[in-house]
Amino acid sequence: MPIPFQISNQLLRYDAQRASFLNLSARGIDFLFQFVSMLILARLLTPADFGVFAMATPFVWILMTFGDLGLASAVLQQRDLNEGQASAVFRINLVAGIAFGGLFLLSAPLLGSFYGDPEVTQVAAALSLMFVFSGFTAVQQALLRRALMFDTLLRAQIAASLVSSVIAVTLALKGAGYWALTIRALADPLVYGIVVWTLAGWLPTRAEWDDTTKALLRYGGYSIGSSLLFSIGRHANNVVIGWRYGSTELGPFALANRLLLLPAQQISWPLGQVMVPALSRLQGDPDRLKRWYLKLLRLVTFASFPPFFSLAICGDDVVHVIAGPQWGHAADILRLLAPVAALQVGYASIDWLMRSQGQADRFFRWTAIDTTASLLGCVLGFRWGAIGVAAGLATANLVLFLPSFAYAAKGTTIRLMDALEAMLPCFLLMMMTVAAVWALRHFIAQDWTPFPRLLLTGVTIAAIMACGTVWVYGRSVLNLHLLRSER
């Protein structure tokens, strides 16, 4: 039997810790490459270049939710899976990827007409290849994640990030404009897919269409619906701002959003890719599931709340240092969106909980509620431009944060008070950090230039979080036993 199908719970804690470390490393390396390349590209390209690219990409990500028909998520949580069932899923994904790529290619002129910008048509036509890449790689990637083989995925991520970043910067230096961003978006999944296929050690065989395959298709249907609604809620703001105010207003909003998504994704995405298959192995063991989930919730909120909420104070310095003074409008947007990024990291854990337990139907219903609230916030803030949309999104996330945990925990041994108790250290540390950053800005470094002030701010945040980590976890943090008590 190929290695990706050899699943065991005997060393689950060790496997999960190792996979988390490798996946966080992969995301960290990817973040480093993207951060450095964005720092360079923000100086080589104009806000309008970012705006043109941002006009096309929301539709790509929305339609990409259909690209694998939700089957990659279904594979992750399936406890028993054989090669024939995986081969059936692969065939479906490949056909779907080609079909959606062709559909998006044919729709490219409509996007250009929608925005009144022929450049959007060209970008959208090129990005249609992303659907083919996704359909070809999704199952291989899901099998490796399911088996917690993140060493292979780490190699793929390093290669993809390095190649795509170098290509983007080279093209920008040659005056390619928005094409530098477009080619980077294509090169990353292409290189990633080539490495994954080379190292995975499994090739599709004869397809098997049995009850398990049908169950995967049903799960995939709910997963598609959830992903589609989530993408609509996330990207509708880009579409609305670009349609009404154009690329000049959308560019700063897209940059601020990207500055927040990059670090937020380094926490939630890597852990989610590990914890969905890991928690799925705890189906039928509610007490163990509760202990694992609450420790994970405490860990991710502890790591994300203090730095993200601090951006509400020092966001202008971050934008100035990374992108330059010409992006001043993005700083105001960044301050409003900073709490959203923090809440989204904690909010991601309810996704892990429900999907790992096979509750795709319940997760779909909650995503519908969340998307409705996000769209309502976008509509209410629309008249004030990008600033108003950012404020509306922040309000929607604040309102739904605690109810989301109550909903996700229904039917389990986890209570809302358990989640609040797990997050209490992060709330305390967040308030201390924000107060320290505010005091630093107003009483110590008020007249400093942005770079040294931001450097001192970063050191202050790191020092407070280090002290808080020792306070909460004690010596266990030195032994990497944050998930201790389970085997």
PDB file of N, CA, C and O in Angstrom, residues 290-349:
ATOM      1  N   LYS A 290     -12.314  17.132  23.043  1.00  0.00           N
ATOM      2  CA  LYS A 290     -12.471  18.385  23.783  1.00  0.00           C
ATOM      3  C   LYS A 290     -11.121  18.910  24.254  1.00  0.00           C
ATOM      4  O   LYS A 290     -10.824  20.103  24.106  1.00  0.00           O
ATOM      5  N   ARG A 291     -10.298  18.043  24.813  1.00  0.00           N
ATOM      6  CA  ARG A 291      -9.001  18.493  25.304  1.00  0.00           C
ATOM      7  C   ARG A 291      -8.123  19.020  24.171  1.00  0.00           C
ATOM      8  O   ARG A 291      -7.483  20.065  24.306  1.00  0.00           O
ATOM      9  N   TRP A 292      -8.104  18.310  23.064  1.00  0.00           N
ATOM     10  CA  TRP A 292      -7.291  18.747  21.915  1.00  0.00           C
ATOM     11  C   TRP A 292      -7.789  20.099  21.394  1.00  0.00           C
ATOM     12  O   TRP A 292      -6.997  21.003  21.150  1.00  0.00           O
ATOM     13  N   TYR A 293      -9.102  20.204  21.217  1.00  0.00           N
ATOM     14  CA  TYR A 293      -9.635  21.424  20.605  1.00  0.00           C
ATOM     15  C   TYR A 293      -9.382  22.644  21.469  1.00  0.00           C
ATOM     16  O   TYR A 293      -8.973  23.705  20.967  1.00  0.00           O
ATOM     17  N   LEU A 294      -9.622  22.547  22.775  1.00  0.00           N
ATOM     18  CA  LEU A 294      -9.446  23.706  23.651  1.00  0.00           C
ATOM     19  C   LEU A 294      -7.981  24.133  23.719  1.00  0.00           C
ATOM     20  O   LEU A 294      -7.678  25.330  23.788  1.00  0.00           O
ATOM     21  N   LYS A 295      -7.064  23.188  23.708  1.00  0.00           N
ATOM     22  CA  LYS A 295      -5.651  23.550  23.691  1.00  0.00           C
ATOM     23  C   LYS A 295      -5.275  24.240  22.380  1.00  0.00           C
ATOM     24  O   LYS A 295      -4.492  25.199  22.357  1.00  0.00           O
ATOM     25  N   LEU A 296      -5.846  23.757  21.285  1.00  0.00           N
ATOM     26  CA  LEU A 296      -5.586  24.395  19.990  1.00  0.00           C
ATOM     27  C   LEU A 296      -6.155  25.808  19.948  1.00  0.00           C
ATOM     28  O   LEU A 296      -5.506  26.741  19.457  1.00  0.00           O
ATOM     29  N   LEU A 297      -7.367  25.978  20.465  1.00  0.00           N
ATOM     30  CA  LEU A 297      -7.998  27.295  20.483  1.00  0.00           C
ATOM     31  C   LEU A 297      -7.170  28.281  21.294  1.00  0.00           C
ATOM     32  O   LEU A 297      -6.952  29.426  20.874  1.00  0.00           O
ATOM     33  N   ARG A 298      -6.705  27.847  22.459  1.00  0.00           N
ATOM     34  CA  ARG A 298      -5.872  28.728  23.279  1.00  0.00           C
ATOM     35  C   ARG A 298      -4.588  29.087  22.541  1.00  0.00           C
ATOM     36  O   ARG A 298      -4.159  30.248  22.544  1.00  0.00           O
ATOM     37  N   LEU A 299      -3.995  28.134  21.881  1.00  0.00           N
ATOM     38  CA  LEU A 299      -2.719  28.365  21.202  1.00  0.00           C
ATOM     39  C   LEU A 299      -2.856  29.368  20.065  1.00  0.00           C
ATOM     40  O   LEU A 299      -2.069  30.323  19.957  1.00  0.00           O
ATOM     41  N   VAL A 300      -3.862  29.190  19.190  1.00  0.00           N
ATOM     42  CA  VAL A 300      -3.956  30.056  18.014  1.00  0.00           C
ATOM     43  C   VAL A 300      -4.384  31.468  18.387  1.00  0.00           C
ATOM     44  O   VAL A 300      -3.904  32.447  17.793  1.00  0.00           O
ATOM     45  N   THR A 301      -5.280  31.610  19.359  1.00  0.00           N
ATOM     46  CA  THR A 301      -5.680  32.961  19.761  1.00  0.00           C
ATOM     47  C   THR A 301      -4.562  33.657  20.534  1.00  0.00           C
ATOM     48  O   THR A 301      -4.371  34.863  20.413  1.00  0.00           O
ATOM     49  N   PHE A 302      -3.825  32.893  21.324  1.00  0.00           N
ATOM     50  CA  PHE A 302      -2.704  33.453  22.073  1.00  0.00           C
ATOM     51  C   PHE A 302      -1.644  34.011  21.125  1.00  0.00           C
ATOM     52  O   PHE A 302      -1.038  35.054  21.378  1.00  0.00           O
ATOM     53  N   ALA A 303      -1.426  33.330  20.000  1.00  0.00           N
ATOM     54  CA  ALA A 303      -0.396  33.759  19.052  1.00  0.00           C
ATOM     55  C   ALA A 303      -0.851  34.888  18.144  1.00  0.00           C
ATOM     56  O   ALA A 303      -0.015  35.640  17.615  1.00  0.00           O
ATOM     57  N   SER A 304      -2.157  35.060  17.950  1.00  0.00           N
ATOM     58  CA  SER A 304      -2.643  35.999  16.939  1.00  0.00           C
ATOM     59  C   SER A 304      -3.237  37.292  17.499  1.00  0.00           C
ATOM     60  O   SER A 304      -3.056  38.365  16.906  1.00  0.00           O
ATOM     61  N   PHE A 305      -3.952  37.219  18.612  1.00  0.00           N
ATOM     62  CA  PHE A 305      -4.661  38.405  19.100  1.00  0.00           C
ATOM     63  C   PHE A 305      -3.743  39.586  19.435  1.00  0.00           C
ATOM     64  O   PHE A 305      -4.005  40.711  18.985  1.00  0.00           O
ATOM     65  N   PRO A 306      -2.680  39.394  20.221  1.00  0.00           N
ATOM     66  CA  PRO A 306      -1.850  40.560  20.575  1.00  0.00           C
ATOM     67  C   PRO A 306      -1.245  41.287  19.380  1.00  0.00           C
ATOM     68  O   PRO A 306      -1.394  42.511  19.267  1.00  0.00           O
ATOM     69  N   PRO A 307      -0.582  40.612  18.432  1.00  0.00           N
ATOM     70  CA  PRO A 307       0.013  41.374  17.329  1.00  0.00           C
ATOM     71  C   PRO A 307      -1.011  41.985  16.382  1.00  0.00           C
ATOM     72  O   PRO A 307      -0.832  43.118  15.914  1.00  0.00           O
ATOM     73  N   PHE A 308      -2.103  41.268  16.097  1.00  0.00           N
ATOM     74  CA  PHE A 308      -3.072  41.798  15.140  1.00  0.00           C
ATOM     75  C   PHE A 308      -3.838  42.993  15.703  1.00  0.00           C
ATOM     76  O   PHE A 308      -4.046  43.990  14.995  1.00  0.00           O
ATOM     77  N   PHE A 309      -4.283  42.909  16.925  1.00  0.00           N
ATOM     78  CA  PHE A 309      -4.993  44.045  17.512  1.00  0.00           C
ATOM     79  C   PHE A 309      -4.067  45.252  17.669  1.00  0.00           C
ATOM     80  O   PHE A 309      -4.515  46.398  17.628  1.00  0.00           O
ATOM     81  N   SER A 310      -2.768  45.010  17.834  1.00  0.00           N
ATOM     82  CA  SER A 310      -1.808  46.114  17.931  1.00  0.00           C
ATOM     83  C   SER A 310      -1.704  46.898  16.630  1.00  0.00           C
ATOM     84  O   SER A 310      -1.337  48.083  16.640  1.00  0.00           O
ATOM     85  N   LEU A 311      -2.035  46.252  15.506  1.00  0.00           N
ATOM     86  CA  LEU A 311      -1.988  46.954  14.223  1.00  0.00           C
ATOM     87  C   LEU A 311      -3.000  48.100  14.160  1.00  0.00           C
ATOM     88  O   LEU A 311      -2.855  49.004  13.336  1.00  0.00           O
ATOM     89  N   ALA A 312      -4.021  48.058  15.001  1.00  0.00           N
ATOM     90  CA  ALA A 312      -4.964  49.175  15.056  1.00  0.00           C
ATOM     91  C   ALA A 312      -4.279  50.446  15.530  1.00  0.00           C
ATOM     92  O   ALA A 312      -4.781  51.554  15.298  1.00  0.00           O
ATOM     93  N   ILE A 313      -3.119  50.310  16.202  1.00  0.00           N
ATOM     94  CA  ILE A 313      -2.360  51.459  16.683  1.00  0.00           C
ATOM     95  C   ILE A 313      -1.205  51.808  15.733  1.00  0.00           C
ATOM     96  O   ILE A 313      -0.980  52.973  15.424  1.00  0.00           O
ATOM     97  N   CYS A 314      -0.494  50.789  15.268  1.00  0.00           N
ATOM     98  CA  CYS A 314       0.736  51.035  14.497  1.00  0.00           C
ATOM     99  C   CYS A 314       0.607  50.681  13.019  1.00  0.00           C
ATOM    100  O   CYS A 314       1.624  50.523  12.329  1.00  0.00           O
ATOM    101  N   GLY A 315      -0.602  50.564  12.494  1.00  0.00           N
ATOM    102  CA  GLY A 315      -0.791  50.189  11.100  1.00  0.00           C
ATOM    103  C   GLY A 315      -0.164  51.152  10.114  1.00  0.00           C
ATOM    104  O   GLY A 315       0.310  50.746   9.046  1.00  0.00           O
ATOM    105  N   ASP A 316      -0.131  52.454  10.450  1.00  0.00           N
ATOM    106  CA  ASP A 316       0.442  53.422   9.525  1.00  0.00           C
ATOM    107  C   ASP A 316       1.938  53.198   9.348  1.00  0.00           C
ATOM    108  O   ASP A 316       2.475  53.322   8.234  1.00  0.00           O
ATOM    109  N   ASP A 317       2.638  52.835  10.432  1.00  0.00           N
ATOM    110  CA  ASP A 317       4.065  52.561  10.317  1.00  0.00           C
ATOM    111  C   ASP A 317       4.328  51.315   9.476  1.00  0.00           C
ATOM    112  O   ASP A 317       5.282  51.261   8.695  1.00  0.00           O
ATOM    113  N   VAL A 318       3.489  50.308   9.633  1.00  0.00           N
ATOM    114  CA  VAL A 318       3.648  49.076   8.863  1.00  0.00           C
ATOM    115  C   VAL A 318       3.524  49.355   7.370  1.00  0.00           C
ATOM    116  O   VAL A 318       4.355  48.926   6.558  1.00  0.00           O
ATOM    117  N   VAL A 319       2.497  50.079   6.992  1.00  0.00           N
ATOM    118  CA  VAL A 319       2.287  50.393   5.578  1.00  0.00           C
ATOM    119  C   VAL A 319       3.417  51.261   5.036  1.00  0.00           C
ATOM    120  O   VAL A 319       3.916  51.045   3.925  1.00  0.00           O
ATOM    121  N   HIS A 320       3.839  52.248   5.806  1.00  0.00           N
ATOM    122  CA  HIS A 320       4.896  53.159   5.352  1.00  0.00           C
ATOM    123  C   HIS A 320       6.198  52.410   5.115  1.00  0.00           C
ATOM    124  O   HIS A 320       6.891  52.613   4.111  1.00  0.00           O
ATOM    125  N   VAL A 321       6.553  51.505   6.041  1.00  0.00           N
ATOM    126  CA  VAL A 321       7.817  50.785   5.927  1.00  0.00           C
ATOM    127  C   VAL A 321       7.768  49.747   4.809  1.00  0.00           C
ATOM    128  O   VAL A 321       8.727  49.587   4.048  1.00  0.00           O
ATOM    129  N   ILE A 322       6.660  49.048   4.670  1.00  0.00           N
ATOM    130  CA  ILE A 322       6.577  47.970   3.691  1.00  0.00           C
ATOM    131  C   ILE A 322       6.327  48.482   2.276  1.00  0.00           C
ATOM    132  O   ILE A 322       6.994  48.066   1.312  1.00  0.00           O
ATOM    133  N   ALA A 323       5.364  49.385   2.140  1.00  0.00           N
ATOM    134  CA  ALA A 323       4.932  49.784   0.796  1.00  0.00           C
ATOM    135  C   ALA A 323       5.347  51.185   0.405  1.00  0.00           C
ATOM    136  O   ALA A 323       5.340  51.514  -0.777  1.00  0.00           O
ATOM    137  N   GLY A 324       5.670  52.042   1.372  1.00  0.00           N
ATOM    138  CA  GLY A 324       6.063  53.397   1.031  1.00  0.00           C
ATOM    139  C   GLY A 324       4.985  54.415   1.365  1.00  0.00           C
ATOM    140  O   GLY A 324       3.816  54.070   1.598  1.00  0.00           O
ATOM    141  N   PRO A 325       5.349  55.699   1.377  1.00  0.00           N
ATOM    142  CA  PRO A 325       4.409  56.757   1.783  1.00  0.00           C
ATOM    143  C   PRO A 325       3.241  56.954   0.826  1.00  0.00           C
ATOM    144  O   PRO A 325       2.222  57.540   1.209  1.00  0.00           O
ATOM    145  N   GLN A 326       3.370  56.494  -0.433  1.00  0.00           N
ATOM    146  CA  GLN A 326       2.290  56.699  -1.403  1.00  0.00           C
ATOM    147  C   GLN A 326       1.058  55.847  -1.094  1.00  0.00           C
ATOM    148  O   GLN A 326       0.000  56.026  -1.705  1.00  0.00           O
ATOM    149  N   TRP A 327       1.183  54.913  -0.115  1.00  0.00           N
ATOM    150  CA  TRP A 327       0.071  54.029   0.234  1.00  0.00           C
ATOM    151  C   TRP A 327      -0.592  54.465   1.544  1.00  0.00           C
ATOM    152  O   TRP A 327      -1.128  53.641   2.276  1.00  0.00           O
ATOM    153  N   GLY A 328      -0.589  55.752   1.839  1.00  0.00           N
ATOM    154  CA  GLY A 328      -1.126  56.226   3.109  1.00  0.00           C
ATOM    155  C   GLY A 328      -2.585  55.856   3.334  1.00  0.00           C
ATOM    156  O   GLY A 328      -2.995  55.585   4.468  1.00  0.00           O
ATOM    157  N   HIS A 329      -3.396  55.825   2.262  1.00  0.00           N
ATOM    158  CA  HIS A 329      -4.815  55.485   2.414  1.00  0.00           C
ATOM    159  C   HIS A 329      -4.981  54.053   2.912  1.00  0.00           C
ATOM    160  O   HIS A 329      -5.952  53.736   3.625  1.00  0.00           O
ATOM    161  N   ALA A 330      -4.031  53.175   2.553  1.00  0.00           N
ATOM    162  CA  ALA A 330      -4.125  51.778   2.992  1.00  0.00           C
ATOM    163  C   ALA A 330      -3.951  51.654   4.496  1.00  0.00           C
ATOM    164  O   ALA A 330      -4.437  50.690   5.107  1.00  0.00           O
ATOM    165  N   ALA A 331      -3.247  52.594   5.126  1.00  0.00           N
ATOM    166  CA  ALA A 331      -3.011  52.524   6.569  1.00  0.00           C
ATOM    167  C   ALA A 331      -4.321  52.632   7.350  1.00  0.00           C
ATOM    168  O   ALA A 331      -4.538  51.918   8.333  1.00  0.00           O
ATOM    169  N   ASP A 332      -5.207  53.545   6.932  1.00  0.00           N
ATOM    170  CA  ASP A 332      -6.493  53.686   7.618  1.00  0.00           C
ATOM    171  C   ASP A 332      -7.334  52.417   7.484  1.00  0.00           C
ATOM    172  O   ASP A 332      -8.025  52.012   8.426  1.00  0.00           O
ATOM    173  N   ILE A 333      -7.271  51.802   6.322  1.00  0.00           N
ATOM    174  CA  ILE A 333      -8.013  50.556   6.100  1.00  0.00           C
ATOM    175  C   ILE A 333      -7.418  49.436   6.943  1.00  0.00           C
ATOM    176  O   ILE A 333      -8.139  48.619   7.528  1.00  0.00           O
ATOM    177  N   LEU A 334      -6.083  49.403   7.017  1.00  0.00           N
ATOM    178  CA  LEU A 334      -5.410  48.363   7.792  1.00  0.00           C
ATOM    179  C   LEU A 334      -5.821  48.418   9.259  1.00  0.00           C
ATOM    180  O   LEU A 334      -6.030  47.385   9.901  1.00  0.00           O
ATOM    181  N   ARG A 335      -5.929  49.613   9.811  1.00  0.00           N
ATOM    182  CA  ARG A 335      -6.318  49.739  11.213  1.00  0.00           C
ATOM    183  C   ARG A 335      -7.704  49.141  11.475  1.00  0.00           C
ATOM    184  O   ARG A 335      -7.939  48.517  12.512  1.00  0.00           O
ATOM    185  N   LEU A 336      -8.612  49.345  10.546  1.00  0.00           N
ATOM    186  CA  LEU A 336      -9.969  48.836  10.729  1.00  0.00           C
ATOM    187  C   LEU A 336     -10.035  47.319  10.536  1.00  0.00           C
ATOM    188  O   LEU A 336     -10.817  46.638  11.208  1.00  0.00           O
ATOM    189  N   LEU A 337      -9.234  46.790   9.628  1.00  0.00           N
ATOM    190  CA  LEU A 337      -9.288  45.366   9.326  1.00  0.00           C
ATOM    191  C   LEU A 337      -8.456  44.520  10.282  1.00  0.00           C
ATOM    192  O   LEU A 337      -8.588  43.289  10.299  1.00  0.00           O
ATOM    193  N   ALA A 338      -7.567  45.154  11.071  1.00  0.00           N
ATOM    194  CA  ALA A 338      -6.689  44.389  11.960  1.00  0.00           C
ATOM    195  C   ALA A 338      -7.458  43.486  12.926  1.00  0.00           C
ATOM    196  O   ALA A 338      -7.126  42.299  13.067  1.00  0.00           O
ATOM    197  N   PRO A 339      -8.502  43.984  13.609  1.00  0.00           N
ATOM    198  CA  PRO A 339      -9.265  43.077  14.484  1.00  0.00           C
ATOM    199  C   PRO A 339      -9.928  41.931  13.717  1.00  0.00           C
ATOM    200  O   PRO A 339     -10.095  40.836  14.259  1.00  0.00           O
ATOM    201  N   VAL A 340     -10.317  42.186  12.470  1.00  0.00           N
ATOM    202  CA  VAL A 340     -10.934  41.141  11.660  1.00  0.00           C
ATOM    203  C   VAL A 340      -9.967  39.976  11.478  1.00  0.00           C
ATOM    204  O   VAL A 340     -10.334  38.800  11.610  1.00  0.00           O
ATOM    205  N   ALA A 341      -8.699  40.284  11.163  1.00  0.00           N
ATOM    206  CA  ALA A 341      -7.704  39.236  10.960  1.00  0.00           C
ATOM    207  C   ALA A 341      -7.512  38.418  12.231  1.00  0.00           C
ATOM    208  O   ALA A 341      -7.398  37.184  12.185  1.00  0.00           O
ATOM    209  N   ALA A 342      -7.477  39.098  13.384  1.00  0.00           N
ATOM    210  CA  ALA A 342      -7.307  38.385  14.652  1.00  0.00           C
ATOM    211  C   ALA A 342      -8.477  37.445  14.914  1.00  0.00           C
ATOM    212  O   ALA A 342      -8.293  36.270  15.270  1.00  0.00           O
ATOM    213  N   LEU A 343      -9.688  37.948  14.743  1.00  0.00           N
ATOM    214  CA  LEU A 343     -10.865  37.125  14.999  1.00  0.00           C
ATOM    215  C   LEU A 343     -10.959  35.963  14.022  1.00  0.00           C
ATOM    216  O   LEU A 343     -11.411  34.863  14.386  1.00  0.00           O
ATOM    217  N   GLN A 344     -10.533  36.174  12.778  1.00  0.00           N
ATOM    218  CA  GLN A 344     -10.607  35.119  11.791  1.00  0.00           C
ATOM    219  C   GLN A 344      -9.714  33.935  12.143  1.00  0.00           C
ATOM    220  O   GLN A 344     -10.025  32.790  11.820  1.00  0.00           O
ATOM    221  N   VAL A 345      -8.574  34.204  12.797  1.00  0.00           N
ATOM    222  CA  VAL A 345      -7.699  33.102  13.197  1.00  0.00           C
ATOM    223  C   VAL A 345      -8.390  32.220  14.229  1.00  0.00           C
ATOM    224  O   VAL A 345      -8.389  30.988  14.129  1.00  0.00           O
ATOM    225  N   GLY A 346      -9.001  32.836  15.250  1.00  0.00           N
ATOM    226  CA  GLY A 346      -9.747  32.050  16.220  1.00  0.00           C
ATOM    227  C   GLY A 346     -10.987  31.416  15.615  1.00  0.00           C
ATOM    228  O   GLY A 346     -11.342  30.266  15.929  1.00  0.00           O
ATOM    229  N   TYR A 347     -11.611  32.154  14.725  1.00  0.00           N
ATOM    230  CA  TYR A 347     -12.831  31.699  14.062  1.00  0.00           C
ATOM    231  C   TYR A 347     -12.570  30.471  13.205  1.00  0.00           C
ATOM    232  O   TYR A 347     -13.440  29.622  13.026  1.00  0.00           O
ATOM    233  N   ALA A 348     -11.344  30.360  12.667  1.00  0.00           N
ATOM    234  CA  ALA A 348     -11.000  29.225  11.807  1.00  0.00           C
ATOM    235  C   ALA A 348     -11.105  27.900  12.549  1.00  0.00           C
ATOM    236  O   ALA A 348     -11.354  26.849  11.940  1.00  0.00           O
ATOM    237  N   SER A 349     -10.931  27.924  13.867  1.00  0.00           N
ATOM    238  CA  SER A 349     -10.938  26.673  14.627  1.00  0.00           C
ATOM    239  C   SER A 349     -12.310  25.998  14.616  1.00  0.00           C
ATOM    240  O   SER A 349     -12.396  24.775  14.764  1.00  0.00           O
TER     241      SER A 349
END
